Coordinates of C-alpha atoms and ligand atoms in Angstrom, one line a residue:
M1 CA -70.4 -134.9 -1.1
A2 CA -68.7 -134.6 -4.5
E3 CA -66.5 -137.3 -5.8
N4 CA -63.0 -136.0 -5.2
A5 CA -61.0 -133.1 -3.7
R6 CA -61.2 -130.8 -6.7
E7 CA -65.0 -131.2 -6.8
N8 CA -65.3 -130.8 -3.1
D9 CA -63.1 -127.6 -3.2
A10 CA -65.3 -126.1 -5.9
I11 CA -68.5 -126.8 -4.0
A12 CA -66.9 -125.6 -0.7
S13 CA -66.1 -122.2 -2.4
V14 CA -69.8 -121.4 -2.9
P15 CA -71.7 -119.4 -0.2
T16 CA -74.7 -121.4 1.0
Q17 CA -76.8 -118.7 2.6
L18 CA -79.3 -116.1 1.5
F19 CA -77.7 -112.8 0.4
I20 CA -79.7 -109.8 1.8
G21 CA -78.6 -106.2 2.1
G22 CA -75.0 -107.1 1.6
E23 CA -74.9 -109.9 4.2
W24 CA -74.9 -113.7 3.9
V25 CA -77.8 -114.7 6.1
D26 CA -78.6 -118.2 7.6
T27 CA -82.0 -119.9 7.7
A28 CA -83.3 -122.5 10.1
K29 CA -84.3 -124.8 7.3
K30 CA -82.0 -126.2 4.6
L31 CA -82.4 -127.2 1.0
P32 CA -80.3 -130.1 -0.4
V33 CA -78.6 -129.7 -3.8
E34 CA -77.9 -132.9 -5.7
D35 CA -75.5 -134.1 -8.3
P36 CA -77.8 -135.5 -11.0
S37 CA -75.0 -137.8 -12.2
T38 CA -74.9 -139.7 -8.9
G39 CA -78.1 -138.6 -7.1
E40 CA -76.0 -137.7 -4.1
V41 CA -76.3 -134.5 -2.1
L42 CA -73.5 -132.1 -2.8
V43 CA -74.3 -129.5 -0.1
E44 CA -77.2 -128.0 1.8
I45 CA -78.1 -124.4 1.4
A46 CA -80.5 -121.9 2.9
D47 CA -84.2 -122.6 2.5
A48 CA -86.0 -119.3 3.0
D49 CA -89.5 -119.0 4.5
P50 CA -91.8 -116.1 3.3
E51 CA -90.7 -113.7 6.1
E52 CA -87.0 -114.3 5.6
A53 CA -87.4 -113.8 1.8
M54 CA -89.4 -110.6 2.2
R55 CA -86.3 -109.0 3.8
A56 CA -84.6 -109.4 0.4
L57 CA -87.3 -107.1 -1.2
D58 CA -86.9 -104.7 1.8
A59 CA -83.2 -104.5 1.0
A60 CA -83.7 -104.0 -2.7
D61 CA -86.2 -101.3 -2.1
A62 CA -84.0 -99.5 0.4
A63 CA -81.0 -99.5 -2.0
Q64 CA -83.0 -98.5 -5.1
A65 CA -82.8 -94.7 -4.9
D66 CA -79.0 -94.6 -4.3
W67 CA -78.3 -97.1 -7.0
A68 CA -80.5 -95.2 -9.5
R69 CA -78.4 -92.1 -8.8
T70 CA -75.0 -93.9 -9.1
A71 CA -73.1 -92.7 -12.1
P72 CA -73.7 -94.9 -15.2
R73 CA -69.9 -95.2 -15.6
E74 CA -69.6 -96.6 -12.1
R75 CA -72.4 -99.2 -12.8
S76 CA -70.7 -100.0 -16.0
E77 CA -67.3 -100.6 -14.3
I78 CA -68.8 -102.9 -11.7
L79 CA -70.2 -105.0 -14.5
S80 CA -66.9 -105.0 -16.3
R81 CA -65.0 -106.1 -13.2
A82 CA -67.6 -108.9 -12.7
Y83 CA -67.0 -109.9 -16.4
D84 CA -63.3 -110.1 -15.7
L85 CA -63.8 -112.2 -12.6
L86 CA -66.2 -114.6 -14.3
M87 CA -63.6 -115.2 -17.1
A88 CA -60.7 -115.5 -14.6
E89 CA -62.6 -118.1 -12.6
Q90 CA -64.3 -119.9 -15.6
D91 CA -62.9 -123.3 -14.7
R92 CA -64.1 -123.3 -11.0
L93 CA -67.5 -121.9 -12.0
A94 CA -67.9 -124.4 -14.8
L95 CA -67.2 -127.2 -12.4
I96 CA -69.8 -126.0 -10.0
M97 CA -72.3 -125.8 -12.8
T98 CA -71.5 -129.3 -14.1
L99 CA -71.8 -130.8 -10.6
E100 CA -75.2 -129.2 -9.8
M101 CA -76.9 -129.7 -13.2
G102 CA -74.9 -132.3 -15.1
K103 CA -74.0 -130.6 -18.4
P104 CA -70.5 -131.6 -19.8
L105 CA -67.6 -129.4 -18.6
P106 CA -66.8 -127.9 -22.0
E107 CA -70.4 -126.8 -22.3
A108 CA -70.4 -125.4 -18.8
K109 CA -67.2 -123.5 -19.6
G110 CA -69.0 -122.2 -22.8
E111 CA -71.9 -121.1 -20.7
I112 CA -69.7 -119.2 -18.3
A113 CA -68.2 -117.3 -21.2
Y114 CA -71.7 -116.7 -22.7
A115 CA -72.9 -115.6 -19.3
A116 CA -69.9 -113.2 -18.8
E117 CA -70.6 -111.6 -22.2
F118 CA -74.0 -110.4 -20.9
F119 CA -72.1 -108.4 -18.3
R120 CA -69.7 -107.1 -20.9
W121 CA -72.5 -106.1 -23.2
F122 CA -74.5 -104.4 -20.5
A123 CA -71.5 -102.7 -19.1
E124 CA -71.2 -101.1 -22.6
E125 CA -75.0 -100.3 -22.6
A126 CA -75.0 -98.7 -19.1
V127 CA -73.3 -95.6 -20.5
R128 CA -75.5 -95.3 -23.6
I129 CA -78.9 -94.8 -22.1
D130 CA -80.3 -91.9 -24.1
G131 CA -83.4 -89.7 -24.2
G132 CA -85.0 -87.1 -26.5
Y133 CA -85.7 -83.4 -26.8
M134 CA -88.0 -81.7 -29.4
T135 CA -90.3 -78.8 -30.0
A136 CA -94.1 -79.5 -29.8
P137 CA -95.5 -79.6 -33.3
A138 CA -97.8 -76.6 -32.4
G139 CA -95.0 -74.7 -30.7
G140 CA -95.2 -73.2 -27.3
A141 CA -93.6 -76.2 -25.5
Q142 CA -90.6 -78.5 -25.5
F143 CA -90.8 -82.2 -25.0
M144 CA -88.1 -83.8 -22.9
V145 CA -88.0 -87.6 -22.9
A146 CA -85.9 -89.4 -20.2
K147 CA -85.3 -93.0 -19.5
E148 CA -85.4 -94.0 -15.8
P149 CA -84.9 -97.3 -14.0
V150 CA -88.1 -99.1 -13.5
G151 CA -87.3 -99.9 -9.9
P152 CA -86.8 -103.0 -7.8
C153 CA -86.9 -106.1 -10.0
V154 CA -87.8 -109.7 -9.2
L155 CA -85.7 -112.1 -11.3
I156 CA -86.6 -115.8 -11.5
T157 CA -84.4 -118.2 -13.4
P158 CA -84.6 -121.8 -14.5
W159 CA -82.1 -124.7 -13.9
N160 CA -81.0 -125.4 -17.4
F161 CA -78.7 -122.4 -17.9
P162 CA -78.2 -121.5 -14.3
M163 CA -75.4 -118.9 -14.9
A164 CA -76.4 -117.3 -18.2
M165 CA -80.0 -116.8 -17.3
G166 CA -78.8 -115.0 -14.2
T167 CA -76.4 -112.6 -16.0
R168 CA -78.9 -112.0 -18.8
K169 CA -81.3 -110.5 -16.2
I170 CA -78.9 -109.0 -13.6
G171 CA -76.7 -107.4 -16.3
P172 CA -79.4 -105.1 -17.8
A173 CA -81.1 -104.5 -14.5
L174 CA -77.9 -103.2 -12.9
A175 CA -77.0 -101.3 -16.1
A176 CA -80.4 -99.6 -16.1
G177 CA -80.0 -98.6 -12.4
C178 CA -82.4 -101.2 -10.9
T179 CA -81.9 -103.2 -7.8
A180 CA -83.0 -106.8 -7.7
V181 CA -84.1 -109.9 -5.8
I182 CA -83.0 -113.0 -7.7
K183 CA -84.5 -116.4 -7.1
P184 CA -82.6 -119.3 -8.9
A185 CA -84.2 -122.7 -9.6
S186 CA -84.1 -124.8 -6.4
L187 CA -82.4 -127.6 -8.4
T188 CA -79.4 -125.4 -9.3
P189 CA -78.9 -122.5 -6.9
L190 CA -75.1 -122.8 -6.6
S191 CA -74.2 -121.0 -9.8
T192 CA -76.3 -118.0 -8.8
L193 CA -74.8 -117.9 -5.3
A194 CA -71.3 -118.0 -6.8
L195 CA -72.3 -115.3 -9.3
V196 CA -73.4 -113.0 -6.5
D197 CA -70.2 -113.6 -4.6
I198 CA -68.4 -112.4 -7.7
L199 CA -70.6 -109.3 -8.0
V200 CA -69.7 -108.5 -4.3
R201 CA -66.0 -108.8 -5.1
A202 CA -66.5 -106.6 -8.1
G203 CA -67.7 -103.8 -5.8
L204 CA -71.5 -104.0 -5.9
P205 CA -73.0 -101.9 -3.1
K206 CA -75.1 -103.5 -0.4
G207 CA -78.7 -104.3 -1.1
V208 CA -78.4 -103.8 -4.9
V209 CA -78.7 -107.6 -5.6
N210 CA -80.3 -110.0 -3.1
V211 CA -80.6 -113.7 -3.4
V212 CA -83.4 -115.9 -2.2
T213 CA -83.2 -119.7 -2.3
T214 CA -86.2 -121.7 -1.2
S215 CA -88.1 -124.9 -1.6
H216 CA -91.4 -123.2 -0.8
T217 CA -91.3 -121.3 -4.1
D218 CA -95.0 -120.4 -4.5
D219 CA -95.5 -119.3 -0.8
V220 CA -92.3 -117.3 -0.8
M221 CA -92.5 -115.6 -4.2
T222 CA -96.2 -114.8 -4.4
P223 CA -96.1 -112.1 -1.6
I224 CA -92.9 -110.6 -3.2
I225 CA -94.4 -110.4 -6.6
L226 CA -97.7 -109.0 -5.3
D227 CA -95.8 -106.4 -3.2
P228 CA -96.2 -103.0 -4.9
R229 CA -92.6 -102.2 -4.2
S230 CA -91.7 -104.8 -6.8
R231 CA -91.9 -103.0 -10.1
K232 CA -90.6 -105.5 -12.7
L233 CA -90.8 -109.3 -13.0
S234 CA -88.4 -111.0 -15.4
F235 CA -89.0 -114.7 -15.6
T236 CA -87.4 -117.5 -17.6
G237 CA -89.0 -120.9 -17.3
S238 CA -91.9 -123.0 -18.4
T239 CA -95.0 -121.6 -20.1
P240 CA -97.5 -122.8 -17.4
V241 CA -95.5 -121.1 -14.6
G242 CA -95.1 -118.0 -16.8
K243 CA -98.8 -117.8 -17.3
H244 CA -99.4 -118.1 -13.6
L245 CA -96.9 -115.3 -12.9
L246 CA -98.5 -113.0 -15.5
E247 CA -101.8 -113.4 -13.6
L248 CA -100.1 -112.4 -10.4
A249 CA -98.3 -109.5 -12.1
A250 CA -101.6 -108.2 -13.5
K251 CA -102.7 -107.5 -9.9
T252 CA -100.2 -104.6 -9.7
V253 CA -99.9 -104.0 -13.4
M254 CA -96.2 -104.9 -13.0
K255 CA -93.9 -104.6 -16.0
T256 CA -93.0 -108.1 -17.1
S257 CA -90.5 -110.0 -19.4
M258 CA -91.3 -113.6 -20.0
E259 CA -88.9 -116.1 -21.6
L260 CA -90.9 -119.3 -21.8
G261 CA -91.0 -122.7 -23.4
G262 CA -90.3 -123.6 -27.0
N263 CA -91.1 -126.3 -29.5
A264 CA -88.5 -125.5 -32.2
P265 CA -89.0 -126.8 -35.7
F266 CA -85.8 -127.7 -37.6
L267 CA -86.4 -127.7 -41.3
V268 CA -84.0 -129.4 -43.8
F269 CA -84.8 -128.7 -47.4
E270 CA -83.6 -131.0 -50.3
D271 CA -81.1 -128.3 -51.4
A272 CA -79.4 -128.0 -48.0
D273 CA -75.8 -128.8 -47.5
L274 CA -76.3 -132.0 -45.5
D275 CA -73.0 -131.7 -43.6
V276 CA -74.0 -128.3 -42.4
A277 CA -77.5 -129.5 -41.6
V278 CA -76.3 -132.5 -39.6
E279 CA -73.8 -130.3 -37.7
G280 CA -76.6 -127.8 -37.0
A281 CA -78.9 -130.6 -35.8
M282 CA -76.2 -131.9 -33.4
A283 CA -75.9 -128.4 -31.9
A284 CA -79.6 -127.6 -31.9
K285 CA -80.4 -131.0 -30.4
M286 CA -77.6 -131.9 -28.1
R287 CA -76.7 -128.6 -26.5
N288 CA -77.3 -129.1 -22.8
I289 CA -78.3 -132.7 -23.5
G290 CA -81.4 -131.5 -25.2
Q291 CA -82.5 -129.5 -22.2
A292 CA -82.7 -126.1 -23.9
C293 CA -85.7 -123.9 -24.7
T294 CA -84.1 -123.5 -28.1
A295 CA -83.6 -127.3 -28.7
A296 CA -84.7 -128.7 -32.0
N297 CA -87.9 -130.4 -31.0
R298 CA -89.3 -131.4 -34.4
I299 CA -86.8 -132.2 -37.2
L300 CA -88.7 -131.9 -40.5
V301 CA -86.8 -133.1 -43.5
Q302 CA -87.8 -133.0 -47.2
R303 CA -88.5 -136.5 -48.4
P304 CA -85.7 -136.8 -51.1
V305 CA -82.9 -136.2 -48.5
A306 CA -84.7 -137.7 -45.4
E307 CA -83.1 -141.1 -45.5
E308 CA -79.5 -139.8 -46.0
F309 CA -79.9 -137.0 -43.3
S310 CA -81.4 -139.6 -40.8
R311 CA -78.5 -142.0 -41.5
R312 CA -75.8 -139.4 -40.9
L313 CA -77.5 -138.0 -37.8
T314 CA -78.0 -141.5 -36.4
E315 CA -74.3 -142.3 -37.0
R316 CA -73.3 -139.1 -35.1
M317 CA -75.7 -139.6 -32.2
G318 CA -74.7 -143.3 -31.9
Q319 CA -71.1 -142.2 -31.3
L320 CA -71.7 -139.9 -28.4
A321 CA -70.1 -140.9 -25.0
M322 CA -72.4 -140.9 -22.0
G323 CA -71.2 -140.3 -18.5
R324 CA -70.7 -137.7 -15.7
G325 CA -70.2 -134.3 -17.2
V326 CA -66.8 -134.0 -15.4
E327 CA -65.4 -136.9 -17.4
D328 CA -63.4 -136.3 -20.6
D329 CA -65.2 -136.5 -24.0
V330 CA -68.7 -137.0 -22.4
V331 CA -71.5 -135.3 -24.5
V332 CA -74.5 -137.1 -23.0
G333 CA -74.4 -136.1 -19.3
P334 CA -77.3 -136.9 -17.0
L335 CA -80.7 -135.2 -17.2
V336 CA -81.6 -132.9 -14.4
N337 CA -83.6 -135.5 -12.3
Q338 CA -85.4 -138.8 -12.5
G339 CA -88.7 -137.2 -13.4
A340 CA -87.0 -135.8 -16.5
V341 CA -85.8 -139.3 -17.5
E342 CA -89.2 -140.8 -17.1
K343 CA -90.9 -138.0 -19.1
V344 CA -88.5 -138.4 -22.0
H345 CA -89.0 -142.1 -22.0
E346 CA -92.8 -141.8 -22.0
L347 CA -92.6 -139.5 -25.0
V348 CA -90.4 -141.9 -26.9
T349 CA -92.6 -144.9 -26.0
D350 CA -95.7 -142.9 -27.1
A351 CA -94.0 -142.0 -30.5
V352 CA -93.0 -145.7 -31.1
E353 CA -96.5 -146.9 -30.2
R354 CA -97.9 -144.5 -32.8
G355 CA -95.6 -145.8 -35.5
A356 CA -92.1 -144.1 -35.2
T357 CA -89.0 -146.2 -35.6
V358 CA -86.0 -146.2 -33.2
A359 CA -82.8 -145.7 -35.2
V360 CA -80.6 -145.5 -32.1
G361 CA -81.1 -145.3 -28.3
G362 CA -84.7 -145.3 -27.1
S363 CA -84.3 -147.4 -23.9
P364 CA -83.4 -146.3 -20.4
V365 CA -79.9 -147.2 -19.2
D366 CA -79.0 -149.2 -16.1
R367 CA -76.6 -147.0 -14.1
E368 CA -76.7 -144.6 -11.1
G369 CA -77.7 -141.1 -11.9
H370 CA -80.4 -139.7 -14.2
F371 CA -79.3 -140.8 -17.7
Y372 CA -81.1 -141.2 -21.0
P373 CA -79.2 -142.2 -24.2
A374 CA -78.9 -140.2 -27.3
T375 CA -81.9 -141.3 -29.4
V376 CA -83.0 -140.8 -33.0
L377 CA -86.6 -141.6 -34.0
T378 CA -87.6 -141.6 -37.7
G379 CA -91.1 -141.5 -39.2
V380 CA -92.5 -139.7 -36.2
P381 CA -96.3 -139.1 -36.9
A382 CA -97.8 -135.7 -36.3
E383 CA -100.1 -137.0 -33.6
A384 CA -97.2 -138.2 -31.4
D385 CA -97.1 -136.4 -28.1
L386 CA -93.5 -135.2 -28.5
T387 CA -94.5 -133.1 -31.5
S388 CA -96.5 -130.9 -29.2
T389 CA -94.5 -131.2 -26.0
E390 CA -91.0 -129.9 -25.2
I391 CA -88.9 -133.1 -25.1
F392 CA -86.1 -131.6 -23.0
G393 CA -83.9 -134.6 -23.6
P394 CA -81.4 -136.1 -26.1
V395 CA -84.1 -137.3 -28.5
A396 CA -84.1 -136.3 -32.2
A397 CA -87.6 -136.8 -33.7
I398 CA -87.6 -136.8 -37.5
T399 CA -90.7 -136.4 -39.7
E400 CA -90.7 -136.1 -43.5
F401 CA -92.4 -133.4 -45.6
D402 CA -92.9 -132.8 -49.4
T403 CA -93.4 -129.1 -50.1
E404 CA -92.2 -125.8 -48.7
E405 CA -95.8 -124.8 -47.9
E406 CA -96.3 -128.0 -46.0
A407 CA -93.0 -127.5 -44.1
V408 CA -94.0 -124.0 -43.1
R409 CA -97.5 -125.1 -42.1
M410 CA -96.1 -127.9 -40.0
A411 CA -93.5 -125.7 -38.4
N412 CA -96.0 -123.1 -37.4
D413 CA -98.6 -125.6 -36.1
T414 CA -97.8 -125.0 -32.4
P415 CA -98.8 -122.4 -29.8
F416 CA -95.0 -121.8 -29.2
G417 CA -92.8 -119.5 -31.2
L418 CA -89.3 -119.1 -29.7
V419 CA -86.9 -120.2 -32.4
S420 CA -87.0 -122.0 -35.7
F421 CA -84.1 -123.4 -37.7
L422 CA -83.9 -123.9 -41.5
F423 CA -81.3 -125.3 -43.8
T424 CA -81.2 -124.5 -47.5
Q425 CA -78.6 -123.2 -50.0
D426 CA -81.2 -121.2 -51.8
L427 CA -81.0 -117.7 -50.5
N428 CA -84.5 -116.7 -51.7
R429 CA -86.0 -119.7 -50.0
G430 CA -84.0 -119.0 -46.9
L431 CA -85.3 -115.5 -46.5
R432 CA -88.9 -116.3 -47.7
V433 CA -89.2 -119.2 -45.2
S434 CA -87.4 -117.2 -42.4
H435 CA -90.1 -114.5 -42.7
A436 CA -92.9 -117.1 -42.9
L437 CA -91.9 -118.8 -39.7
E438 CA -93.8 -117.7 -36.6
A439 CA -90.8 -117.4 -34.2
G440 CA -89.0 -114.6 -32.3
M441 CA -85.7 -116.0 -33.7
V442 CA -84.6 -117.9 -36.8
G443 CA -81.4 -119.9 -37.3
L444 CA -80.7 -119.9 -41.1
N445 CA -78.1 -122.6 -41.7
Q446 CA -77.0 -122.5 -38.1
G447 CA -78.1 -124.6 -35.1
V448 CA -77.5 -122.0 -32.3
V449 CA -78.8 -118.5 -32.2
S450 CA -78.1 -117.3 -28.7
N451 CA -75.8 -114.3 -28.6
P452 CA -75.8 -111.5 -25.9
A453 CA -75.6 -108.9 -28.7
A454 CA -78.8 -110.2 -30.3
P455 CA -82.4 -109.8 -29.2
F456 CA -83.4 -113.2 -27.6
G457 CA -87.1 -114.0 -27.1
G458 CA -90.2 -115.5 -28.5
V459 CA -93.7 -114.9 -29.9
K460 CA -97.0 -116.6 -29.1
E461 CA -96.8 -118.6 -25.9
S462 CA -93.0 -118.5 -25.9
G463 CA -93.0 -115.2 -24.2
L464 CA -93.0 -111.4 -24.0
G465 CA -90.0 -109.0 -24.4
R466 CA -86.4 -109.5 -25.5
E467 CA -83.3 -110.1 -23.6
G468 CA -79.8 -109.0 -24.8
G469 CA -79.2 -106.9 -27.9
F470 CA -79.8 -103.2 -28.2
T471 CA -83.3 -103.4 -26.8
G472 CA -82.5 -105.6 -23.8
I473 CA -81.9 -102.7 -21.4
D474 CA -85.3 -101.1 -22.3
E475 CA -87.0 -104.0 -20.5
F476 CA -85.6 -102.4 -17.3
L477 CA -86.3 -98.7 -18.1
E478 CA -89.4 -96.6 -18.1
T479 CA -89.9 -93.7 -20.5
K480 CA -90.7 -90.3 -18.8
Y481 CA -92.0 -87.4 -20.9
I482 CA -91.6 -83.9 -19.3
G483 CA -93.6 -81.2 -21.1
V484 CA -91.8 -77.8 -20.7
K485 CA -94.0 -74.7 -21.4
M486 CA -92.0 -72.1 -23.4
Ligands
NAP501 P1 -90.1 -123.8 -14.2 O1 -90.5 -125.0 -13.5 O2 -91.1 -122.9 -14.9 O3 -89.2 -123.0 -13.2 C1 -88.5 -121.8 -13.5 C2 -88.3 -121.0 -12.3 O4 -89.6 -120.6 -11.8 C3 -87.6 -121.7 -11.1 O5 -86.8 -120.8 -10.4 C4 -88.8 -122.1 -10.3 O6 -88.5 -122.3 -8.9 C5 -89.7 -120.9 -10.4 N1 -91.1 -121.1 -10.1 C6 -91.8 -122.2 -10.2 N2 -93.1 -122.0 -9.7 C7 -93.1 -120.7 -9.3 C8 -94.1 -119.9 -8.7 N3 -95.3 -120.4 -8.4 N4 -93.8 -118.7 -8.3 C9 -92.6 -118.2 -8.6 N5 -91.6 -118.9 -9.2 C10 -91.8 -120.1 -9.5 O7 -89.0 -124.1 -15.4 P2 -87.7 -125.0 -15.4 O8 -88.2 -126.4 -15.4 O9 -86.8 -124.5 -14.3 O10 -87.0 -124.6 -16.7 C11 -87.3 -125.3 -17.9 C12 -88.3 -124.4 -18.7 O11 -87.7 -123.1 -18.9 C13 -88.5 -125.0 -20.1 O12 -89.9 -124.8 -20.5 C14 -87.7 -124.1 -21.0 O13 -88.1 -124.0 -22.3 C15 -87.8 -122.8 -20.3 N6 -86.7 -121.9 -20.7 C16 -86.9 -120.8 -21.5 C17 -85.8 -120.0 -21.8 C18 -86.1 -118.8 -22.7 O14 -85.2 -118.0 -22.8 N7 -87.2 -118.7 -23.4 C19 -84.5 -120.3 -21.4 C20 -84.3 -121.4 -20.6 C21 -85.4 -122.2 -20.2 P3 -88.3 -123.8 -8.4 O15 -87.1 -124.3 -9.0 O16 -88.1 -123.6 -6.9 O17 -89.5 -124.6 -8.7

């Protein structure tokens, strides 16, 4: 149960079944969804077994040919209507998200708007899928190049951005003419179920998008991924699970996109505008209570400004209100579950044992729900576990550096490469360092890079492929060359 009538109404508005072939389908088993700010069960939803889930792929496969033939303008208009509905129902959807994963309501509203933008962007892209035509260099033939939908897609999303990670995959898949089976994280399935309800109301034909919720994730998803009818796997989640799924995908040489973990360095040079850098650090650290793949994991500050930067950041972090995400002015909502709280505290304890100093926070709080306070650690040594592990919590870990070369070396000293941030007022340095950083994305004097119109993705163990931007739709298209004898 939620805490009051408004919360109960929001939860009651979400379908709780599987969505297969245009029908909401019950299962014998149920999966509880909890509010991380209280630990209480909000609702029970369908918990698919492998046979029940396979029907979702049957439906996606059956709908594929018709959907691929649907006029691009029609596909575009369905996405546009879904965009309008998401924005019209932003408050209800944000409340559902806050209740199931804890982020503060203003952030959840922001995520709904961000998520909706993927539908708007890909509604615009659906009608711009192009091809090519040319004469063979030696003459005697024409080359026609067409872009075709790759086919039924398996879309797997994480719990930390439960709406945006869904639209970032469903938007381009639908725009390209692909059908899909989507499997949301079992901790946060409600946002996806509410999203699919919106797609249905926007006029999506039966079978084009199907939803599987399950607690038997490996048993249910492995046969679907290995089934040769599945032609594309788009995954957002942790690097270990991504590596496992890449191995499965190799069995059928399936097309894959992998948006995996990060370990973002956040560089502050001595010539940075410290107000801008602190503002950037607050955004890069505290968005989603630190539970973002793009979160600033290692804050590296040039020695002459380290003390002042740390003082200002500590002051800001120390002022943040903690509480349920539905309460006014709360910034520090709960972490997603108790395991997350324990992991964050282990990382803090390890850093302190190795010589870091706690400037603020650093101890678990005594209250119901899964809370950890905003924490700043200074003097974090390179060997602390949190420099090589995604913290995924509200902990700012500050380390000092002396030279630009040292900063770049430290920043790149990780197998991950999703995003890097740097703060400097020297344009030459800004561009030089941006190019030297091994990352798919760089925030230069800004702490948030996500934008549906920009290519989002990582290098190294942070993933393969890009979502959003002009190339986002290509992940769901195959190129076909037709040679025409003349
Ligand atoms: P996760 O544990 O890897 O889970 C992600 C999704 O994969 C969930 O839906 C999960 O289902 C599913 N899954 C787990 N094992 C599977 C298997 N054997 N077969 C098929 N699916 C499986 O990650 P998470 O904890 O939800 O998310 C946090 C991670 O995501 C962090 O590492 C973060 O950096 C990363 N992330 C990356 C991006 C990006 O764009 N690069 C964006 C957001 C998050 P269950 O929930 O049922 O286990």
